[in-house]
Short mmCIF file of C-alpha atoms and ligand atoms in Angstrom, two decimals:
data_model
loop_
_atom_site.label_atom_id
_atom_site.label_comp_id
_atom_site.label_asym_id
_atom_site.label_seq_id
_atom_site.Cartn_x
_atom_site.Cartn_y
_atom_site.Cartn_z
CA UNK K 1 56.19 125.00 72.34
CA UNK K 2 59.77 125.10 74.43
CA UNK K 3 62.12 123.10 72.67
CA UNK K 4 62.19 119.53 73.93
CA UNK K 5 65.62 117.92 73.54
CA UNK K 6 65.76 114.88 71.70
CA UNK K 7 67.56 112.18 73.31
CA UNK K 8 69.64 111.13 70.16
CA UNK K 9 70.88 114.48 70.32
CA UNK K 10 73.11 113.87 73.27
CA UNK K 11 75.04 111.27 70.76
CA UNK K 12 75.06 113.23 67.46
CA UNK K 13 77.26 116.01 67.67
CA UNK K 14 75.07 119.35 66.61
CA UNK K 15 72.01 119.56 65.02
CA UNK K 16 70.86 118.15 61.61
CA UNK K 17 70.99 120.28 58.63
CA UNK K 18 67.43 121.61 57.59
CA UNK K 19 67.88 119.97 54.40
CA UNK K 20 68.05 116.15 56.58
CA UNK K 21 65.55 117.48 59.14
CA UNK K 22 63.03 118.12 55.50
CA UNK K 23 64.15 115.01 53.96
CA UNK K 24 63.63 112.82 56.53
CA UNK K 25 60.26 114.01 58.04
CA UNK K 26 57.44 111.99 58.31
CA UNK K 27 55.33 114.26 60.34
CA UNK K 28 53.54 116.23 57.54
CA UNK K 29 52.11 112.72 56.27
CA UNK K 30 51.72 110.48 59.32
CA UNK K 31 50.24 113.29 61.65
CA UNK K 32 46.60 111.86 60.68
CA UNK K 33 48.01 108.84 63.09
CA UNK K 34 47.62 110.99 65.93
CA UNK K 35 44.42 109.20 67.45
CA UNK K 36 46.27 105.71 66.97
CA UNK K 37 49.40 106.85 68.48
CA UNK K 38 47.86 108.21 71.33
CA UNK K 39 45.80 105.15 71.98
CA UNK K 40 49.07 103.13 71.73
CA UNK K 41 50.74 104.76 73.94
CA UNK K 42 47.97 105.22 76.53
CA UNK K 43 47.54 101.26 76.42
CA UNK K 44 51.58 100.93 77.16
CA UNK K 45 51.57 103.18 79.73
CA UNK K 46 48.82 101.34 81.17
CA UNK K 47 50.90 98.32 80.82
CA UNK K 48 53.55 99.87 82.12
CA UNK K 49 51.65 101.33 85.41
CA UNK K 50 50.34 97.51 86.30
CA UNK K 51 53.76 95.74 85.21
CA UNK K 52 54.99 98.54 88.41
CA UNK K 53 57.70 99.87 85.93
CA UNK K 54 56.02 103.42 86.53
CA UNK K 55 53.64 104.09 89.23
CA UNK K 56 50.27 104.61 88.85
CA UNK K 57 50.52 108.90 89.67
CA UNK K 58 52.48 108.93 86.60
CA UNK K 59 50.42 106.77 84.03
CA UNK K 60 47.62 108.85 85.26
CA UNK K 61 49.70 111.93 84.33
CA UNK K 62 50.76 110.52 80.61
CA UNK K 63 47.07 109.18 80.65
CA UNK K 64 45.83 112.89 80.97
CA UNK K 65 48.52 114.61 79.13
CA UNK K 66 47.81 112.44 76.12
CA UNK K 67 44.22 113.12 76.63
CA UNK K 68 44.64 116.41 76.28
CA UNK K 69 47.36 116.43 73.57
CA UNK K 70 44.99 114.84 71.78
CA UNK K 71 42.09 117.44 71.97
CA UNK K 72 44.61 120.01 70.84
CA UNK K 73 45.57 118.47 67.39
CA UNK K 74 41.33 117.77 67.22
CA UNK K 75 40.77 121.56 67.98
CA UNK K 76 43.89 122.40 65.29
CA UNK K 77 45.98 123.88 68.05
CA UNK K 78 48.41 121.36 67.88
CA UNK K 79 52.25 123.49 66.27
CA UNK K 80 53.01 120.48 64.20
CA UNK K 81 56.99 120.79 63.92
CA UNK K 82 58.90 119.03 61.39
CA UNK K 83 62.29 118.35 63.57
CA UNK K 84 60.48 116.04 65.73
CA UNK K 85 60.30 113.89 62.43
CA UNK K 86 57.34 112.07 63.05
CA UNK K 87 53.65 111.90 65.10
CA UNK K 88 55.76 109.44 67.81
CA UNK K 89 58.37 111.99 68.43
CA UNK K 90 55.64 115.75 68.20
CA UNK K 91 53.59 113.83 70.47
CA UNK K 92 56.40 112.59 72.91
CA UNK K 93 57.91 115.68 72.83
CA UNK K 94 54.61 117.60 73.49
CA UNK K 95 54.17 115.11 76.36
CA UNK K 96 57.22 115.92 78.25
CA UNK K 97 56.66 119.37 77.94
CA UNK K 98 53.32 119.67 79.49
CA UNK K 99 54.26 116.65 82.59
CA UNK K 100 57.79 116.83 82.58
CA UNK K 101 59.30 113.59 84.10
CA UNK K 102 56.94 111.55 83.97
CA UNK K 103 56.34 111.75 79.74
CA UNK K 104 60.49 111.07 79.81
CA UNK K 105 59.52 107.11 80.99
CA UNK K 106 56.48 106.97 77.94
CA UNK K 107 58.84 105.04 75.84
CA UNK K 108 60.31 102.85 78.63
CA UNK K 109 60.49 99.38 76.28
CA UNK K 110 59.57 100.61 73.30
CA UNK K 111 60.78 101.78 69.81
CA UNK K 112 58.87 103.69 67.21
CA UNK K 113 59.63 100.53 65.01
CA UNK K 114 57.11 98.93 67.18
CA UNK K 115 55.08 101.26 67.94
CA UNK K 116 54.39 102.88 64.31
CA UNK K 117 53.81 99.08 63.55
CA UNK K 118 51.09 99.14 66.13
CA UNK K 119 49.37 102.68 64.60
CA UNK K 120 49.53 101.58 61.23
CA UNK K 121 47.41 98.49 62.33
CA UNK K 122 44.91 100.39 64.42
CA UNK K 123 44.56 102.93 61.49
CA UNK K 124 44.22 100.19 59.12
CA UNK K 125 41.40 98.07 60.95
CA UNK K 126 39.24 101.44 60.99
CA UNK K 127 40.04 102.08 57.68
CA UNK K 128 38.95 98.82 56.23
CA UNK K 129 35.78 99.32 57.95
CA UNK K 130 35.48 102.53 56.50
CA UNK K 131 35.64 101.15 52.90
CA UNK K 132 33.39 98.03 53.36
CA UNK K 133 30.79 100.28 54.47
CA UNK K 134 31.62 102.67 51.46
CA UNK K 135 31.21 99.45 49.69
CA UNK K 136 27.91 98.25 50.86
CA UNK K 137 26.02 101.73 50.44
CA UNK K 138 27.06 101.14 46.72
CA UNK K 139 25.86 97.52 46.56
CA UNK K 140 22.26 98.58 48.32
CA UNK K 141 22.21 101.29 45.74
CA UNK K 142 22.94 98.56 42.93
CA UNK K 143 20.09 96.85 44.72
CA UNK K 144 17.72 99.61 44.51
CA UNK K 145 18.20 100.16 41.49
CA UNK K 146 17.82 96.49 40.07
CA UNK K 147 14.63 95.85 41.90
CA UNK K 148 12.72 98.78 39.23
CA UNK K 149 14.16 96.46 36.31
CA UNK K 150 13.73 92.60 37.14
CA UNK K 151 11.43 92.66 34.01
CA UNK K 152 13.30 95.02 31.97
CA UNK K 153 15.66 93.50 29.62
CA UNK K 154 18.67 94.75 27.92
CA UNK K 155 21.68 93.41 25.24
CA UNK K 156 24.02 91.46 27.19
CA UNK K 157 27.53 91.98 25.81
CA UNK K 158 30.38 89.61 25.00
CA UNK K 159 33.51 91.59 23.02
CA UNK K 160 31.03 94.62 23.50
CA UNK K 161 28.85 92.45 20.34
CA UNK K 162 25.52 91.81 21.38
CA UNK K 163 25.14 88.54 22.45
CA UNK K 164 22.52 87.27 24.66
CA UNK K 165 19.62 89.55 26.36
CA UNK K 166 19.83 89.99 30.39
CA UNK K 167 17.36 91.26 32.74
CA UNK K 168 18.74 94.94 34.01
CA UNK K 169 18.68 93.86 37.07
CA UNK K 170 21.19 90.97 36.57
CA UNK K 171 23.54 93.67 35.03
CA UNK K 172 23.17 95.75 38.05
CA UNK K 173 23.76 92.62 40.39
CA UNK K 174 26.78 91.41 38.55
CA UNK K 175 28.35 94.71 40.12
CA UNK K 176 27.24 93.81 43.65
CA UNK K 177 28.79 90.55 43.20
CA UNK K 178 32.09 92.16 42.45
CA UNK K 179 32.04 94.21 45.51
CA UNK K 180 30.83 91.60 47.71
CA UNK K 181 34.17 89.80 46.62
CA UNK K 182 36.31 93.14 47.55
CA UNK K 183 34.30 93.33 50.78
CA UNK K 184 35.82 89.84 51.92
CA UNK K 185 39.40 90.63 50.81
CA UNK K 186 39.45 93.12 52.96
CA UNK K 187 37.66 91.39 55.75
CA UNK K 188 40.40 88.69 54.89
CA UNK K 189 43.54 91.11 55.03
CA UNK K 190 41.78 92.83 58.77
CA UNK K 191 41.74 89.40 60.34
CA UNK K 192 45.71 89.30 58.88
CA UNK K 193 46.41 92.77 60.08
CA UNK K 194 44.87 92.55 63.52
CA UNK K 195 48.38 91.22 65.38
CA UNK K 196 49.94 93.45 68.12
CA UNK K 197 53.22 94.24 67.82
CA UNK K 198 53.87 96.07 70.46
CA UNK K 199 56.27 94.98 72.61
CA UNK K 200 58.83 94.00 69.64
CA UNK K 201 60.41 96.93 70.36
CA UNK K 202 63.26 98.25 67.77
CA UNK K 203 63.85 95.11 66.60
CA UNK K 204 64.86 92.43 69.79
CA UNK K 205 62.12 92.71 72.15
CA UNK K 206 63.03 94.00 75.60
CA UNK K 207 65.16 93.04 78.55
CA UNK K 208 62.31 94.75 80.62
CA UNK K 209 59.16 92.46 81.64
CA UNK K 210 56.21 93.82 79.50
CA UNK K 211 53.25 92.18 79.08
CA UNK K 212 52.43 91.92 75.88
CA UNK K 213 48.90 90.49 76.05
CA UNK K 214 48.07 92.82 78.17
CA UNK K 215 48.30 95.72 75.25
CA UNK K 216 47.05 93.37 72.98
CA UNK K 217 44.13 93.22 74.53
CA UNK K 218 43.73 96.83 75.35
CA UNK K 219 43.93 97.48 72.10
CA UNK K 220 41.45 94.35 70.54
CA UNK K 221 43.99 92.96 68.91
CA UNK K 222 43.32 89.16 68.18
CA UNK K 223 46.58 88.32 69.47
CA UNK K 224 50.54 89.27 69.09
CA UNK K 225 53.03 88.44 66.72
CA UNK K 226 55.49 86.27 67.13
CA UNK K 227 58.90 87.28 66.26
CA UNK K 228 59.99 90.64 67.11
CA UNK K 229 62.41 91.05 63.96
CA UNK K 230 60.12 90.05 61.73
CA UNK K 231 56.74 92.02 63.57
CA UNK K 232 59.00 95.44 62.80
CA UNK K 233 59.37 94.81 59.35
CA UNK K 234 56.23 93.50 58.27
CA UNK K 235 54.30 95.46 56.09
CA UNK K 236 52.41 92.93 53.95
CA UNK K 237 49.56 93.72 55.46
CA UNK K 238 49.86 97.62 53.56
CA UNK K 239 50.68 95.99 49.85
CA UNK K 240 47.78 93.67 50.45
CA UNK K 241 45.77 96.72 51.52
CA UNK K 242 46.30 98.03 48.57
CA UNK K 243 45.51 95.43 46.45
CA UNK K 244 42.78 94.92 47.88
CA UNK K 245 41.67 99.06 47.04
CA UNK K 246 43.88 98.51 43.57
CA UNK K 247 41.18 95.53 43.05
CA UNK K 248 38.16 98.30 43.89
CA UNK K 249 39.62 100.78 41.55
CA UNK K 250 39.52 97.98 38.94
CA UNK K 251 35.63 96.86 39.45
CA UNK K 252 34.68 100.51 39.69
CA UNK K 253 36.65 101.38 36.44
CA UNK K 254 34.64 98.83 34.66
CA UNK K 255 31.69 100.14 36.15
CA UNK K 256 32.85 103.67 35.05
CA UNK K 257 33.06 102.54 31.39
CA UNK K 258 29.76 100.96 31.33
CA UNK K 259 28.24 104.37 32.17
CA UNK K 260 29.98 106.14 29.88
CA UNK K 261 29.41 104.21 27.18
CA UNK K 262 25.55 103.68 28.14
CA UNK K 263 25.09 107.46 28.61
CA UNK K 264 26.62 108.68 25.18
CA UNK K 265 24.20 109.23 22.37
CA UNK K 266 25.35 106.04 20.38
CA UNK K 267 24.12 103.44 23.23
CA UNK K 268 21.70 106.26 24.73
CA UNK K 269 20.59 103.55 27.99
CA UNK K 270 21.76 105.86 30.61
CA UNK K 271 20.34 109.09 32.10
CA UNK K 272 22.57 110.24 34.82
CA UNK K 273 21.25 113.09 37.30
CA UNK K 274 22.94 116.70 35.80
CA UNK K 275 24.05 116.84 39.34
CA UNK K 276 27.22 114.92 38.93
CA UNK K 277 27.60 116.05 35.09
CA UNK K 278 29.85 118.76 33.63
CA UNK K 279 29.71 120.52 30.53
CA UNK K 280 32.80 121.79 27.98
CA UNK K 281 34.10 125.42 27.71
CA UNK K 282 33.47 125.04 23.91
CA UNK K 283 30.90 123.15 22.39
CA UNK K 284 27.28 124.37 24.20
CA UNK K 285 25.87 121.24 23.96
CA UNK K 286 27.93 118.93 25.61
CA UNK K 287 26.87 117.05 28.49
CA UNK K 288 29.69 114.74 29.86
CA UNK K 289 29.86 112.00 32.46
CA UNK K 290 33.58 113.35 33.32
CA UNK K 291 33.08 111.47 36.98
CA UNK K 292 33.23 108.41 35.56
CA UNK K 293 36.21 109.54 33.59
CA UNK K 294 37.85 110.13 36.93
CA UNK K 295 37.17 107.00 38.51
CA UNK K 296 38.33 105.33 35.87
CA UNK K 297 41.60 107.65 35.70
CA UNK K 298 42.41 107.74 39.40
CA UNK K 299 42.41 103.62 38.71
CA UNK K 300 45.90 104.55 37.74
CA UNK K 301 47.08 105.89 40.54
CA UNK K 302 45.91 103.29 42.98
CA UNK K 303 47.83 100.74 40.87
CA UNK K 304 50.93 103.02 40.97
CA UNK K 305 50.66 102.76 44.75
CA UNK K 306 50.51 99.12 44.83
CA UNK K 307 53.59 99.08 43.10
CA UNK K 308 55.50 101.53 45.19
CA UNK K 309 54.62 99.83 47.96
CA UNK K 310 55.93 96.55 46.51
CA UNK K 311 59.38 98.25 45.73
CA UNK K 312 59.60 99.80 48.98
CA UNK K 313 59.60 96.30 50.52
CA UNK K 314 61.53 94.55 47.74
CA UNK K 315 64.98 93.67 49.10
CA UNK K 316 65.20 95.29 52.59
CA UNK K 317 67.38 94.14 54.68
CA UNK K 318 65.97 92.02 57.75
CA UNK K 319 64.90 94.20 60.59
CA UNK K 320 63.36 97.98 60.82
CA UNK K 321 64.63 100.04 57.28
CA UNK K 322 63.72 103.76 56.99
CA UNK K 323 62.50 102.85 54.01
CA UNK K 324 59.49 101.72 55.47
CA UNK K 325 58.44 104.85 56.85
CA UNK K 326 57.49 105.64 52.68
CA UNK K 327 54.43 103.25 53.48
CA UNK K 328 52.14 105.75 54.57
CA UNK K 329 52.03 107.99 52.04
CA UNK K 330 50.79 104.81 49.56
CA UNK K 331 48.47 103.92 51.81
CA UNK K 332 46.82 106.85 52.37
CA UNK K 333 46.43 107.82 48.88
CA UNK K 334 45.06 104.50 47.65
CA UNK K 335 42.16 104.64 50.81
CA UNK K 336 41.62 108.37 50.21
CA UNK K 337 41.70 107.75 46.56
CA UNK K 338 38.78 104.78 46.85
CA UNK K 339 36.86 105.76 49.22
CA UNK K 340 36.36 109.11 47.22
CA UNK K 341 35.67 107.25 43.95
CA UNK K 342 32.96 104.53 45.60
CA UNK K 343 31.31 107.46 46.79
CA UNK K 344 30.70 108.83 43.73
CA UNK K 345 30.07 105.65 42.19
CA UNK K 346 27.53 105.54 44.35
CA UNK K 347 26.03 108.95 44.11
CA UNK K 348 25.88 108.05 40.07
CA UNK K 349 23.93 104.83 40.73
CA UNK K 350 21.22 106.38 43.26
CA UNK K 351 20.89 108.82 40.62
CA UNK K 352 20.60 107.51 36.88
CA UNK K 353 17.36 106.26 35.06
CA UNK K 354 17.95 103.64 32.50
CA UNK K 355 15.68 104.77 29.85
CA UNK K 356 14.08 101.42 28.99
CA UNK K 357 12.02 102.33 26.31
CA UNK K 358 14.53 103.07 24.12
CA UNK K 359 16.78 100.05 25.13
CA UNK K 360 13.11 97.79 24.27
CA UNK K 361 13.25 99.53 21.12
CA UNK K 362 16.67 97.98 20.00
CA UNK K 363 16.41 95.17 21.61
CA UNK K 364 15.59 92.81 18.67
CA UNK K 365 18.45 94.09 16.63
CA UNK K 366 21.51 92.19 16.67
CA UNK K 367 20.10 88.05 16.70
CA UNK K 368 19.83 88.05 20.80
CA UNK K 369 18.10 84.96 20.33
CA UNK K 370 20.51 83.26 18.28
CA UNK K 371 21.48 81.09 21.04
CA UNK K 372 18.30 80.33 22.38
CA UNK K 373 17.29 79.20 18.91
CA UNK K 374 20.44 76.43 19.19
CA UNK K 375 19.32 75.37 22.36
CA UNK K 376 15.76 75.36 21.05
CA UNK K 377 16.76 72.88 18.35
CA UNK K 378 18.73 70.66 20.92
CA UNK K 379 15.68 70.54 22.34
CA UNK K 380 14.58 68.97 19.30
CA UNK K 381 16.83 66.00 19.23
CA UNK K 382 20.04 67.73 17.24
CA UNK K 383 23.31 67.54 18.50
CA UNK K 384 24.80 71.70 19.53
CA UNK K 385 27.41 72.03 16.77
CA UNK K 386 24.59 71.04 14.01
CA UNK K 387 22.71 73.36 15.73
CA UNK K 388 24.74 76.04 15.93
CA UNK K 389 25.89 75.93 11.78
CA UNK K 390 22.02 75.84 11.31
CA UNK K 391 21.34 78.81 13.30
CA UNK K 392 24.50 80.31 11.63
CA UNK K 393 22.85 79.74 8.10
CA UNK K 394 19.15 80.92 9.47
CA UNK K 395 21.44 84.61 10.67
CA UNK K 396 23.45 84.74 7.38
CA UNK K 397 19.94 84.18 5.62
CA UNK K 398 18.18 87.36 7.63
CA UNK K 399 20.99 89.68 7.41
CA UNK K 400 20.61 89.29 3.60
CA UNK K 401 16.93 89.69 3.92
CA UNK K 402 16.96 92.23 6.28
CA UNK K 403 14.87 90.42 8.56
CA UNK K 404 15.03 89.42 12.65
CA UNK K 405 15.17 85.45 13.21
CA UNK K 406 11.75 86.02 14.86
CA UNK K 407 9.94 87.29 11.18
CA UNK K 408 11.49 84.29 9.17
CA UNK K 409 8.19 81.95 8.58
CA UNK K 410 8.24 78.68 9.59
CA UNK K 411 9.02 77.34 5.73
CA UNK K 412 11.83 79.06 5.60
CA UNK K 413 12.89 77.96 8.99
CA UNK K 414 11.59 74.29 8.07
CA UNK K 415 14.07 74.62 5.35
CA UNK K 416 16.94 74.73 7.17
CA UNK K 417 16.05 72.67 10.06
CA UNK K 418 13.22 70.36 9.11
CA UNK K 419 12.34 69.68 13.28
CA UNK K 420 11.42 72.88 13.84
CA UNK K 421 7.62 73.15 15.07
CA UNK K 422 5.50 76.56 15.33
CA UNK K 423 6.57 76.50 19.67
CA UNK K 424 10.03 77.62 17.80
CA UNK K 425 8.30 81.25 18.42
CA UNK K 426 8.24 80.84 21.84
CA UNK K 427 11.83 80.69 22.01
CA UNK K 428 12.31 83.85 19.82
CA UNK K 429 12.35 87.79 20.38
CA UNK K 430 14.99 88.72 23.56
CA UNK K 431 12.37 89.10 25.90
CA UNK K 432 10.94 85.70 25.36
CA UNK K 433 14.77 83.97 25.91
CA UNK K 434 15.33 85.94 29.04
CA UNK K 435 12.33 84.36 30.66
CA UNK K 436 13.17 80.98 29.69
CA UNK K 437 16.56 80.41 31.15
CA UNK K 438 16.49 78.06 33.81
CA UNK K 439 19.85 77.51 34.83
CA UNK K 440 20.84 79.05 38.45
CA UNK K 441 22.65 82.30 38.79
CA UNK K 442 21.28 83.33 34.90
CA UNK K 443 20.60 86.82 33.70
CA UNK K 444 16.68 86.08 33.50
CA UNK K 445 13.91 87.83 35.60
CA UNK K 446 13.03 84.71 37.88
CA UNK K 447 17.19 84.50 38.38
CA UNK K 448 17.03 88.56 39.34
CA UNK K 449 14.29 88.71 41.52
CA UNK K 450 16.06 85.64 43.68
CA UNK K 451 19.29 87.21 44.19
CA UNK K 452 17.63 90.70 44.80
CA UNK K 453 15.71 88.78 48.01
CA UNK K 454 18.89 87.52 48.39
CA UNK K 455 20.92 90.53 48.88
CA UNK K 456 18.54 92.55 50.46
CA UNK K 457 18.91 90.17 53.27
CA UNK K 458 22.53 90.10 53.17
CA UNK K 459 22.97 93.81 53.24
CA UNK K 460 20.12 94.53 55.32
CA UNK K 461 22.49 92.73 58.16
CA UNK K 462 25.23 94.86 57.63
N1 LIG Q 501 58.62 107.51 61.15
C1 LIG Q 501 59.15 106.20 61.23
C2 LIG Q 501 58.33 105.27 60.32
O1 LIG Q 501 57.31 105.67 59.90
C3 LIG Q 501 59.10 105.70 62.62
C4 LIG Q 501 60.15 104.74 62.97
C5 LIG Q 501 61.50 105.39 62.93
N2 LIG Q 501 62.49 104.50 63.49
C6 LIG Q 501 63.75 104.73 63.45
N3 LIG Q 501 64.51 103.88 64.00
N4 LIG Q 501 64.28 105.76 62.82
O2 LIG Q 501 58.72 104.16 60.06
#
């Protein structure tokens, strides 16, 4: 490409040192903007063209040029150079050269404040729906997944002590739940995002008549923002972005943890597909869930752009800073980094077993139905905290006798608690307890099988 004079070049006197022109460059990181920018500034032209502040022969010509600008950088013949600084100025500059005049009166009343405000937007919106559909694959696959175990039951864990027994597939489902509520902040923080800006210019609007509903609705925006200082500076939309992928990272690093802990030898509930296991230079026998251990490491990350986002933004002065331009490089990372790590949450789920006859084997150890046994006796006219010392006792009594609540006869259960009738077996084993809670939203089978019709539905929409 000829050099293309920059314009601030006629007021600076030479050139910038390479060590400015490297430090501040934006281009290596903002480039994957291209598509945005170039639907941007296709829309203003447009604008432009019917607003008669360039005639229609040259918005065709910027129309066209862009078009094909556009094709280059998709067929990687695009010279990407760094001195432009950033995707507005390559592609600008690129413009003029191939049209000439007509590219020079592209940015007629507009800044790159408003316009990289407008591309960060448009990436964002696709982005979003980029990770709620990364989101709902996982959920159907949590789905899929939970509809082989309804009737399967496994320890539920409080502290990571057993504690009550839960149907599998209320385990699995507890995860879609989770997602379902990342799915909505993001839907939440789109329907924030989707403002045009455009037309703010650098930080005062314009002396020249645009129209900005016009580009607004070119570009399916909702509708424009309403102060032009404050539309150039906003970026609350990115930090909440984040959070909202900072919020995935932390669901999936639970998630991650579970498997890890399920697949070792010590829990042994898990089988996970070799496909997405490694092994260890050293010991032969190894057989490691190390993709987990990266989704739950790359949490750390995500959270450390969150937080440079936040300090980027802490304490700017009102208007456009230069600071801001360090958005997209958090941004980036924390979608790149989540949508990588729900796909291979999701490539886990669709391919692990739980190996239920091992986890039925276990399942009486650990007084499961210790609780159910309480509620049994409430049942039975006694008020909960009697109820609960007696079951206490009955526990203390079977760890000393080596015995599950379940083989204690009824004399010995009669001794303790003299209301208790033979139904009190009905009401013990884990198995039995999971298929007698009643209350809405519980781990049982019945509860499962609901919320499995239930989401089936839901997703199947999506
Ligand atoms: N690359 C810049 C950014 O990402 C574009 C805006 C630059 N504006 C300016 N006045 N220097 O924020």
């Amino acid at each position: 490409m000829n050099e293309v004079e920059k314009s601030w070049e006629k007021r600076l006197t030479g050139k910038p040192v390479e060590m400015t022109v490297d430090f501040v460059e934006s281009l290596s990181i903002d480039k994957r903007l291209y598509k945005y920018d170039i639907v941007g500034s296709i829309a203003h032209a447009q604008m432009l063209a019917e607003k008669k502040l360039i005639t229609k022969d040259e918005f065709k010509q910027i129309r066209d040029g862009l078009i094909q600008i556009s094709e280059e950088i998709a067929a990687g013949r695009f010279v990407f150079e760094k001195k432009y600084e950033d995707i507005h100025m390559a592609i600008e500059a690129a413009l003029i050269e191939k049209i000439g005049e007509a590219g020079k009166k592209l940015h007629t009343g507009r800044s790159r404040n408003d316009q990289v405000a407008t591309d960060i937007r448009l990436w964002m919106r696709d982005e979003i729906e980029i990770v709620q559909a990364k989101i709902t694959l996982l959920q159907k696959a949590f789905v899929k997944l939970a509809a082989k175990h309804t009737e399967d039951i496994m320890p539920g864990y409080t502290h990571l002590q057993r504690a009550q027994p839960v149907s599998i597939a209320s385990y699995l489902l507890s995860f879609v739940e989770r997602f379902e509520r990342d799915f909505i902040r993001l839907k939440n923080c789109k329907t924030l995002l989707n403002l045009s800006p455009l037309g703010s210019g650098a930080l005062a609007g314009s002396t020249l008549p645009l129209d900005r509903s016009n580009t607004k609705e070119q570009l399916g925006f909702s509708d424009i923002t309403y102060n032009s200082i404050d539309a150039v500076s906003d970026r609350d939309f990115c930090a909440e972005f984040i959070f909202d992928c900072a919020m995935i990272a932390t669901h999936l690093s639970g998630l991650a943890e579970d498997l890890i802990l399920y697949c070792s030898n010590e829990f042994g509930f898990l089988w996970v597909d070799d496909a997405y296991c490694t092994s260890s230079s050293m010991m032969p026998q190894k057989r490691n869930l190390d993709v987990a251990e990266l989704i739950r490491g790359k949490t750390g990350s995500v959270y450390g752009s969150l937080m440079a986002m936040l300090t980027v933004l802490k304490a700017q002065p009102s208007g456009y800073n230069r600071d801001l331009q360090e958005d997209k490089v958090h941004i980036f990372a924390a979608a790149d980094t989540i949508e990588a790590s729900l796909d291979m949450a999701c490539a886990i789920i669709s391919h692990s077993r739980f190996e239920t006859r091992e986890i039925s084997a276990g399942l009486d150890e650990g007084f499961l139905d210790a609780t159910a046994l309480a509620e049994y006796l409430v049942g039975r006219g006694i008020a909960f905290r009697q109820a609960h010392g007696i079951v206490g006792s009955l526990v203390a009594e079977c760890e000393k006798q080596n015995k599950k609540l379940s083989e204690l006869t009824l004399d010995e259960l009669k001794r303790q608690c003299a209301g208790v009738e033979a139904d009190v077996y009905e009401s013990l084993g884990a198995t039995k307890v999971a298929d007698k809670y009643v209350t809405e939203g519980a781990a049982g089978p019945k509860q499962a099988k609901r919320q499995i019709e239930y989401w089936t539905k839901q997703l199947g929409q999506r």
